[in-house]
XYZ file of C-alpha atoms in Angstrom:
581
model
C -13.298 -1.475 -13.434
C -11.828 -3.598 -10.602
C -9.668 -0.810 -9.033
C -12.683 1.511 -8.892
C -14.812 -1.222 -7.307
C -12.077 -1.940 -4.732
C -11.777 1.700 -3.643
C -15.530 2.403 -3.722
C -16.250 -0.691 -1.651
C -13.573 0.272 0.870
C -15.003 3.787 1.231
C -18.519 2.407 1.756
C -17.519 -0.205 4.349
C -15.223 2.155 6.262
C -17.915 4.868 6.336
C -20.512 2.425 7.658
C -18.012 1.174 10.231
C -17.329 4.710 11.485
C -21.002 5.586 11.873
C -22.182 2.294 13.382
C -19.316 0.641 15.250
C -17.582 3.908 16.092
C -20.840 5.358 17.416
C -21.488 2.216 19.461
C -18.014 2.404 21.018
C -18.608 6.031 22.015
C -21.739 5.031 23.893
C -20.192 1.963 25.510
C -17.155 3.894 26.691
C -19.054 6.902 28.009
C -17.664 9.717 25.867
C -18.724 12.917 27.665
C -18.622 16.272 25.800
C -19.181 18.112 29.104
C -15.979 16.793 30.685
C -13.013 19.197 30.765
C -10.114 17.862 28.713
C -6.422 18.025 29.745
C -5.722 20.498 26.919
C -8.021 22.980 28.658
C -7.346 22.050 32.284
C -3.544 21.981 32.034
C -3.003 24.524 29.231
C 0.654 25.589 29.317
C 1.255 26.993 25.834
C 3.941 24.380 25.163
C 2.566 20.823 25.100
C -0.995 21.289 26.381
C -2.505 23.513 23.693
C -6.186 23.067 22.750
C -6.612 22.932 18.971
C -9.680 23.140 16.707
C -10.790 19.645 15.611
C -9.731 20.199 11.991
C -6.237 21.274 13.100
C -5.849 18.357 15.520
C -7.136 15.929 12.884
C -4.381 17.197 10.585
C -1.727 16.683 13.244
C -2.963 13.259 14.304
C -3.459 11.855 10.810
C -0.183 13.215 9.463
C 1.695 11.851 12.481
C 0.239 8.333 12.564
C 0.424 7.776 8.809
C 4.146 7.983 8.097
C 4.983 5.732 5.169
C 3.590 2.635 6.880
C 0.186 2.577 5.125
C 2.035 2.948 1.814
C 4.984 0.591 2.259
C 3.143 -2.139 4.177
C 0.223 -2.899 1.819
C 2.511 -2.678 -1.210
C 4.900 -5.252 0.238
C 1.983 -7.448 1.326
C 0.466 -7.295 -2.180
C 2.599 -10.339 -2.982
C -0.135 -12.374 -1.241
C -2.795 -10.977 -3.616
C -5.181 -8.051 -3.310
C -8.048 -9.851 -1.504
C -6.163 -10.690 1.753
C -4.706 -7.182 1.927
C -8.089 -5.574 1.246
C -9.869 -7.626 3.899
C -7.250 -7.014 6.584
C -7.009 -3.255 5.900
C -10.762 -2.696 5.931
C -11.886 -5.123 8.652
C -8.692 -4.688 10.666
C -9.093 -0.904 10.563
C -12.689 -1.057 11.823
C -12.414 -3.790 14.460
C -8.761 -3.672 15.529
C -6.863 -0.493 14.639
C -9.755 1.924 15.132
C -10.671 0.377 18.486
C -7.013 0.531 19.549
C -6.528 4.196 18.598
C -9.877 5.427 19.938
C -9.421 3.561 23.220
C -5.860 4.814 23.714
C -6.865 8.441 23.106
C -9.807 8.240 25.510
C -7.744 6.512 28.203
C -5.089 9.230 27.998
C -7.680 12.004 28.210
C -8.973 10.440 31.425
C -5.386 10.316 32.794
C -4.432 13.986 32.382
C -3.082 13.513 28.850
C -0.408 11.094 30.026
C 1.016 8.270 27.906
C -0.249 4.718 27.675
C 2.615 3.869 30.042
C 0.930 5.929 32.735
C -2.342 4.067 32.090
C -0.463 0.783 32.560
C 1.027 2.150 35.777
C -2.449 2.784 37.156
C -4.021 -0.479 35.942
C -1.176 -3.008 36.144
C 1.331 -1.356 38.462
C 4.639 0.587 38.585
C 6.675 -2.382 37.341
C 4.452 -2.704 34.287
C 4.722 1.022 33.649
C 8.532 1.065 33.686
C 8.746 -2.017 31.504
C 6.248 -0.646 28.993
C 8.070 2.678 28.707
C 11.365 0.916 27.965
C 9.523 -1.286 25.466
C 7.890 1.755 23.817
C 11.199 3.630 23.668
C 12.737 0.751 21.732
C 9.826 0.890 19.278
C 10.119 4.684 19.000
C 13.816 4.297 18.260
C 12.905 1.993 15.368
C 10.229 4.462 14.198
C 12.693 7.353 14.146
C 15.392 5.178 12.552
C 13.041 3.932 9.826
C 11.772 7.382 8.912
C 15.218 9.017 9.092
C 16.293 6.427 6.558
C 13.235 7.037 4.357
C 13.425 10.856 4.456
C 17.188 11.052 3.883
C 16.758 8.564 1.039
C 14.062 10.772 -0.476
C 16.130 13.966 -0.205
C 19.739 13.032 -0.971
C 21.755 13.454 -4.155
C 24.204 10.557 -4.757
C 27.954 11.154 -4.834
C 27.975 14.825 -3.759
C 29.728 16.720 -0.991
C 28.484 19.870 0.687
C 25.204 21.635 -0.036
C 24.295 23.619 -3.156
C 21.219 25.043 -4.877
C 20.631 23.622 -8.352
C 18.353 24.474 -11.249
C 16.560 21.774 -13.257
C 16.485 19.664 -10.086
C 15.932 15.939 -9.828
C 12.893 14.599 -7.965
C 14.907 14.211 -4.746
C 16.339 17.726 -4.984
C 12.887 19.237 -5.622
C 11.382 17.337 -2.710
C 14.178 18.525 -0.408
C 13.604 22.170 -1.350
C 9.802 22.008 -1.078
C 9.980 20.254 2.304
C 12.436 22.859 3.623
C 10.218 25.737 2.472
C 7.247 23.914 3.943
C 8.793 23.985 7.424
C 9.436 27.729 7.149
C 5.840 28.188 6.009
C 4.589 26.235 9.041
C 6.397 28.554 11.460
C 4.944 31.622 9.733
C 1.466 30.083 9.865
C 1.905 29.240 13.564
C 2.811 32.821 14.427
C -0.036 34.295 12.356
C -2.662 31.937 13.781
C -1.560 31.861 17.410
C 0.152 35.187 18.105
C -1.174 37.643 15.530
C -4.687 36.231 15.956
C -5.488 35.526 12.305
C -8.621 33.391 12.069
C -8.447 29.778 10.883
C -10.094 30.404 7.504
C -7.855 33.256 6.257
C -4.772 31.570 7.740
C -5.606 28.345 5.899
C -6.058 30.220 2.595
C -2.673 31.935 3.025
C -1.090 28.636 4.021
C -2.501 26.895 0.954
C -1.167 29.660 -1.299
C 2.189 29.243 0.425
C 2.174 25.503 -0.273
C 1.542 26.129 -3.964
C 4.345 28.707 -3.993
C 6.752 26.288 -2.317
C 5.927 23.606 -4.897
C 6.467 26.024 -7.795
C 9.841 27.121 -6.423
C 10.880 23.547 -5.653
C 10.121 22.389 -9.188
C 12.558 25.000 -10.516
C 15.246 25.123 -7.791
C 16.385 22.196 -5.664
C 18.821 21.418 -2.858
C 21.744 19.101 -3.553
C 23.312 17.344 -0.553
C 24.552 13.855 0.288
C 22.721 11.352 2.463
C 24.913 11.789 5.551
C 24.448 15.565 5.359
C 20.685 15.163 5.303
C 20.775 12.832 8.302
C 22.619 15.551 10.260
C 20.114 18.207 9.144
C 17.161 15.962 10.020
C 18.686 15.248 13.452
C 18.993 18.997 14.108
C 15.441 19.664 12.934
C 13.725 16.981 15.016
C 15.739 18.039 18.077
C 14.543 21.639 17.861
C 11.003 20.755 16.763
C 10.462 18.341 19.656
C 11.389 21.023 22.216
C 9.497 23.981 20.765
C 5.892 24.709 21.798
C 3.498 22.683 19.638
C 1.875 25.805 18.153
C 5.129 26.946 16.498
C 5.888 23.908 14.315
C 3.975 20.756 15.219
C 0.361 21.948 14.963
C 0.712 24.222 11.914
C 3.082 21.933 10.001
C 0.854 18.894 10.452
C -2.317 20.859 9.740
C -0.952 22.244 6.478
C 0.585 18.865 5.642
C -2.797 17.226 6.005
C -4.139 19.213 3.051
C -1.255 17.991 0.955
C -1.920 14.434 2.085
C -5.686 14.645 1.514
C -4.970 16.108 -1.919
C -2.664 13.197 -2.709
C -5.431 10.745 -1.834
C -7.903 12.785 -3.886
C -5.578 12.804 -6.894
C -5.159 9.044 -6.577
C -8.938 8.491 -6.523
C -9.321 10.763 -9.572
C -6.597 8.759 -11.285
C -8.432 5.509 -10.518
C -11.637 6.954 -11.987
C -9.773 8.309 -15.009
C -7.982 5.070 -15.807
C -11.232 3.171 -15.343
C -12.529 4.771 -18.561
C -9.314 5.473 -20.500
C -7.350 2.315 -19.645
C -4.124 4.321 -19.275
C -3.022 1.667 -16.786
C -4.143 -1.851 -15.882
C -4.471 -3.532 -12.466
C -2.350 -6.701 -12.415
C -2.434 -8.056 -8.851
C -4.123 -11.500 -8.664
C -6.887 -11.956 -6.105
C -4.783 -14.557 -4.265
C -1.266 -15.667 -5.131
C -0.868 -18.309 -2.441
C -0.343 -18.665 1.281
C 3.434 -18.254 1.274
C 6.085 -16.266 -0.588
C 9.372 -14.471 0.131
C 7.698 -12.682 3.065
C 6.860 -16.015 4.721
C 3.526 -17.662 5.473
C 0.403 -15.516 5.263
C 0.055 -15.915 9.019
C 1.713 -14.031 10.544
C 3.513 -12.221 7.673
C 0.452 -10.481 6.172
C -0.665 -9.003 9.507
C 2.835 -7.823 10.383
C 3.722 -6.436 6.956
C 0.559 -4.373 6.384
C 1.214 -2.652 9.740
C -0.249 0.871 9.895
C -2.869 0.183 7.229
C -4.870 -1.900 9.717
C -3.350 -1.489 13.196
C -0.253 0.149 14.634
C 1.107 0.392 18.153
C 2.774 3.706 17.235
C -0.716 5.196 16.996
C -1.263 4.642 20.717
C 1.895 6.614 21.460
C 0.759 9.515 19.266
C -2.780 9.442 20.681
C -1.563 9.454 24.279
C 1.538 11.570 23.733
C 0.542 14.619 21.689
C -3.064 14.360 20.479
C -4.597 13.927 23.950
C -2.848 17.131 25.045
C -4.501 19.096 22.211
C -8.071 17.726 22.232
C -10.451 20.576 23.027
C -13.627 18.505 23.533
C -13.994 14.829 24.402
C -16.735 14.555 21.784
C -14.024 14.919 19.106
C -12.218 11.802 20.316
C -14.107 9.552 17.893
C -13.248 11.504 14.733
C -9.628 11.986 15.824
C -8.933 8.504 17.194
C -11.288 6.227 15.271
C -11.823 8.330 12.150
C -8.157 9.003 11.409
C -7.421 5.259 11.558
C -10.114 4.529 8.979
C -8.766 7.255 6.680
C -5.387 5.564 6.986
C -6.975 2.237 6.041
C -8.356 3.915 2.925
C -4.866 5.205 2.129
C -3.604 1.627 2.414
C -6.240 0.485 -0.111
C -5.187 3.309 -2.462
C -1.563 2.168 -2.129
C -2.666 -1.381 -2.968
C -4.408 -0.178 -6.140
C -1.450 2.045 -7.081
C 1.068 -0.792 -6.973
C -1.390 -2.891 -8.963
C -0.734 -0.587 -11.927
C 2.989 -1.401 -11.865
C 2.838 -4.800 -10.172
C 4.975 -6.687 -12.680
C 7.749 -4.093 -12.427
C 7.467 -4.082 -8.631
C 7.841 -7.879 -8.437
C 10.857 -7.641 -10.759
C 12.538 -5.231 -8.330
C 12.577 -2.250 -10.706
C 11.686 0.251 -7.959
C 14.061 1.299 -5.216
C 11.316 1.299 -2.575
C 7.557 0.741 -2.207
C 7.086 4.525 -2.035
C 8.592 4.892 -5.511
C 6.239 2.183 -6.812
C 3.338 4.043 -5.165
C 4.210 7.336 -6.882
C 4.808 5.600 -10.212
C 1.507 3.732 -10.052
C -0.543 6.861 -9.361
C 1.297 8.907 -12.001
C 0.809 6.144 -14.575
C -2.961 6.426 -14.179
C -2.765 9.867 -15.815
C -0.348 9.069 -18.631
C 2.796 7.230 -19.683
C 6.144 7.930 -18.061
C 7.118 9.982 -21.131
C 4.459 12.651 -20.557
C 4.735 15.882 -18.590
C 1.683 15.095 -16.473
C 3.391 11.906 -15.297
C 6.407 13.875 -14.037
C 4.233 16.425 -12.224
C 2.029 13.825 -10.512
C 5.058 11.696 -9.640
C 6.825 14.685 -8.012
C 3.736 15.701 -6.011
C 3.053 12.179 -4.755
C 6.723 11.722 -3.799
C 6.576 15.011 -1.897
C 3.426 13.938 -0.050
C 4.960 10.571 0.865
C 8.088 12.236 2.268
C 5.856 14.660 4.199
C 4.160 11.673 5.847
C 7.531 10.409 7.061
C 8.777 13.831 8.200
C 5.685 14.506 10.316
C 6.063 11.159 12.069
C 9.714 11.927 12.750
C 9.372 14.989 14.956
C 6.227 13.634 16.603
C 8.112 10.421 17.428
C 10.979 12.443 18.901
C 8.618 14.471 21.084
C 6.958 11.245 22.252
C 10.364 9.853 23.168
C 11.053 12.982 25.219
C 7.786 12.529 27.122
C 8.412 8.857 27.830
C 11.985 9.275 29.046
C 10.731 11.900 31.508
C 7.910 9.615 32.698
C 10.425 6.822 33.204
C 12.271 8.803 35.887
C 9.394 10.677 37.516
C 7.666 9.327 40.610
C 3.947 9.410 41.294
C 2.786 12.974 41.879
C 5.746 14.519 40.023
C 4.682 16.362 36.866
C 7.938 17.686 35.366
C 11.666 17.293 35.906
C 11.501 20.345 38.196
C 9.510 18.278 40.700
C 12.135 15.505 40.796
C 15.227 15.461 42.985
C 18.847 14.368 42.571
C 19.934 12.527 39.459
C 16.290 11.970 38.465
C 15.818 15.698 37.868
C 18.619 15.507 35.298
C 17.520 12.269 33.632
C 13.908 13.523 33.378
C 15.005 16.784 31.719
C 13.524 17.254 28.204
C 17.000 17.667 26.693
C 18.091 14.235 27.928
C 15.088 12.428 26.461
C 15.396 14.301 23.186
C 19.127 13.595 22.919
C 18.592 9.886 23.566
C 15.938 9.369 20.912
C 17.702 11.553 18.312
C 21.143 9.997 18.719
C 19.863 6.412 18.862
C 17.333 6.854 16.056
C 19.613 8.727 13.663
C 22.545 6.363 14.277
C 20.450 3.295 13.471
C 18.707 5.238 10.693
C 22.004 5.574 8.872
C 22.076 1.808 8.417
C 20.214 -0.440 5.977
C 16.455 0.130 5.835
C 15.762 -3.547 5.152
C 17.385 -4.472 8.464
C 15.285 -1.895 10.331
C 11.899 -2.276 8.638
C 11.616 -6.015 9.169
C 11.882 -5.430 12.924
C 9.722 -2.326 12.967
C 6.614 -4.151 11.734
C 6.671 -6.869 14.396
C 7.732 -4.564 17.245
C 5.084 -2.028 16.272
C 2.290 -4.593 16.169
C 3.452 -6.131 19.440
C 3.160 -2.693 21.006
C -0.435 -2.577 19.734
C -1.233 -5.860 21.467
C 0.159 -4.619 24.770
C -1.659 -1.283 24.403
C -4.957 -3.093 23.777
C -4.368 -5.025 26.995
C -3.814 -1.775 28.928
C -6.962 -0.199 27.473
C -9.015 -3.286 28.349
C -7.878 -3.174 31.987
C -8.561 0.558 32.185
C -12.098 0.054 30.854
C -12.593 -2.723 33.389
C -11.646 -0.391 36.245
C -14.024 2.205 34.798
C -16.820 -0.371 34.794
C -17.171 -0.112 31.016
C -17.494 -2.867 28.411
C -14.129 -4.145 27.184
C -14.965 -7.490 25.552
C -14.472 -5.950 22.084
C -10.770 -5.581 22.952
C -9.927 -9.149 23.935
C -10.116 -10.671 20.440
C -7.898 -8.016 18.785
C -5.496 -8.098 21.745
C -4.992 -11.882 21.647
C -4.718 -11.941 17.852
C -2.072 -9.191 17.720
C -0.039 -10.744 20.533
C -0.047 -14.210 18.919
C 0.763 -12.877 15.450
C 3.648 -10.682 16.577
C 5.194 -13.123 19.028
C 5.047 -15.795 16.311
C 6.810 -13.473 13.864
C 9.513 -12.421 16.316
C 10.061 -16.034 17.418
C 10.545 -17.025 13.778
C 13.101 -14.211 13.374
C 15.004 -15.358 16.457
C 15.050 -19.027 15.388
C 16.103 -18.260 11.809
C 18.901 -15.908 12.911
C 20.257 -18.387 15.447
C 20.206 -21.179 12.848
C 21.895 -18.937 10.309
C 24.618 -17.891 12.749
C 25.313 -21.496 13.746
C 25.432 -22.757 10.151
C 27.256 -19.682 8.849
C 24.715 -19.150 6.059
C 23.887 -15.494 6.779
C 25.171 -12.920 4.318
C 27.124 -9.792 5.192
C 26.853 -7.405 6.926
C 26.756 -9.568 10.043
C 26.010 -6.654 12.378
C 22.539 -6.441 10.838
C 21.723 -10.028 11.789
C 23.053 -9.597 15.325
C 21.083 -6.361 15.668
C 17.870 -8.073 14.573
C 18.472 -11.057 16.857
C 19.212 -9.047 20.007
C 16.387 -6.595 19.382
C 13.873 -9.359 18.695
C 14.839 -11.238 21.879
C 14.519 -8.043 23.944
C 11.069 -7.367 22.462
C 9.800 -10.887 23.171
C 11.132 -11.003 26.731
C 9.632 -7.645 27.708
C 6.315 -8.381 26.001
C 5.994 -11.767 27.717
C 6.703 -10.213 31.122
C 4.122 -7.493 30.453
C 1.528 -10.066 29.375
C 2.193 -12.170 32.496
C 1.818 -9.059 34.661
C -1.356 -8.228 32.784
C -2.944 -11.653 33.188
C -2.012 -11.629 36.872
C -3.842 -8.306 37.155
C -6.739 -9.753 35.157
C -7.018 -12.632 37.642
C -7.141 -10.190 40.519
C -9.870 -8.155 38.807
C -11.989 -11.240 38.132
C -11.606 -12.304 41.774
C -12.772 -8.875 42.945
C -15.698 -9.027 40.519
C -16.754 -12.437 41.859
C -16.567 -11.205 45.443
C -18.518 -8.069 44.540
C -21.145 -10.092 42.693
C -21.440 -12.396 45.712
C -21.941 -9.455 48.057
C -24.631 -8.065 45.759
C -26.443 -11.406 45.701
C -26.326 -11.632 49.523
C -27.700 -8.100 49.813
C -30.537 -8.987 47.454
C -31.398 -12.028 49.576
């Protein structure tokens, strides 16, 4: 009964939060459905392409989710289910949702530009440049993490070359289905955007195509080694990030969203089914203690859960791709705030899923949290010896890999945008407007090459070395983004007090975590107690120091700007009082 109560309670609280707090934010921030959005004003058929709300919701949700809301809550379950539940639900409503909604709205009001551009306007050019470099480092970790996850989900151990195989393993089936899925997305994009097929019929055909791809993939798979898949993934994200969004990005994410919603629906059905049949039991204690292998609950819980409650990566997606596709400002709440709350629900589902296999997870019997997630959901329908278990396991694994793949090419496109913004001056829109070496450095190919080469190179390394940094860097980015949104709202004359608490909390939590990483690595290097490979420890140390230094400088710049704003407000208030006298 407990798993059903957990999920039902989460759905109720998140729904109430969306209607009440989300509606209040819309009013406070002046959402205006009559205002022309950048997708309409700057439509170019490449990046600025207005999309129906349901299509954009698919893109945004699929892109922000990745495997974060699955991996994070499962790892954090070692603290017990109550702390994870509270942070995912309350954090989603009062921190993550506010962050995502605010970032999307700020970008819409700045011609669909990134959060870096918002910082440039509110804090200054120095802050903008520093933030873009900071965000590029985070994006590199995002791409590296998901390259590692996807290649790990696709590859066949100890093979050379590429072959088609019958009676495929789970990895081989997932690789085939995902490959067919990309081809299907291109076909859908052409039918919907060039042939003129309406959304309804196109969606029906796309859904039939998804079923067909799954059927084929269950019978025929692709066998290739991990390095081969990394090369293929690098080629795919390079091409996908440069193509117009309507060819791959929009249709792939839209169709993916149905697969992802279905996965969540299957999980909820499984929770209801096991509630009455007892095919699986929930074993996570309410609270296991305030410290474990992850560290102390503060800050470890709030860093580890990551995307399930708040994620800085979301601000990059909201201000990088989603703001360029939003047809009406009225849809900003469902896209920005609503998608975050759906992701919080996914995190709760992941928490319940691992609860079904918690003892095995603690014993290290699963290769990754995603495997534990798939196993937990499949176990709700039957034992691991049944056919239904294998089918559910394969479908959930496919959906999880789809999450990661959608974040990959979106992250690469975001990196392309941000590299260009780094070298463009005020008033310059594209690399064609720049002069000299800047016109070369701002070229889309340069930005794409940078993020692909850096991300895929690091992605070929150990995931444990990458993921531990990703969580802290990602949450630190959220803190800085909240600061930028608060200053933007201040300049707009809108209420921003609801941002200060989340901003300060995220900054303190992440800087504490990164400082602990730096201190422990330095101590380990001095004492010689760190285990091989040593490059991993040096990589973590250098990256953590760079993150802290840049974040501290940005915060100092921000508080300096805040002081100036308060001084102006006091002067303005004084003038008003004199006029009244």
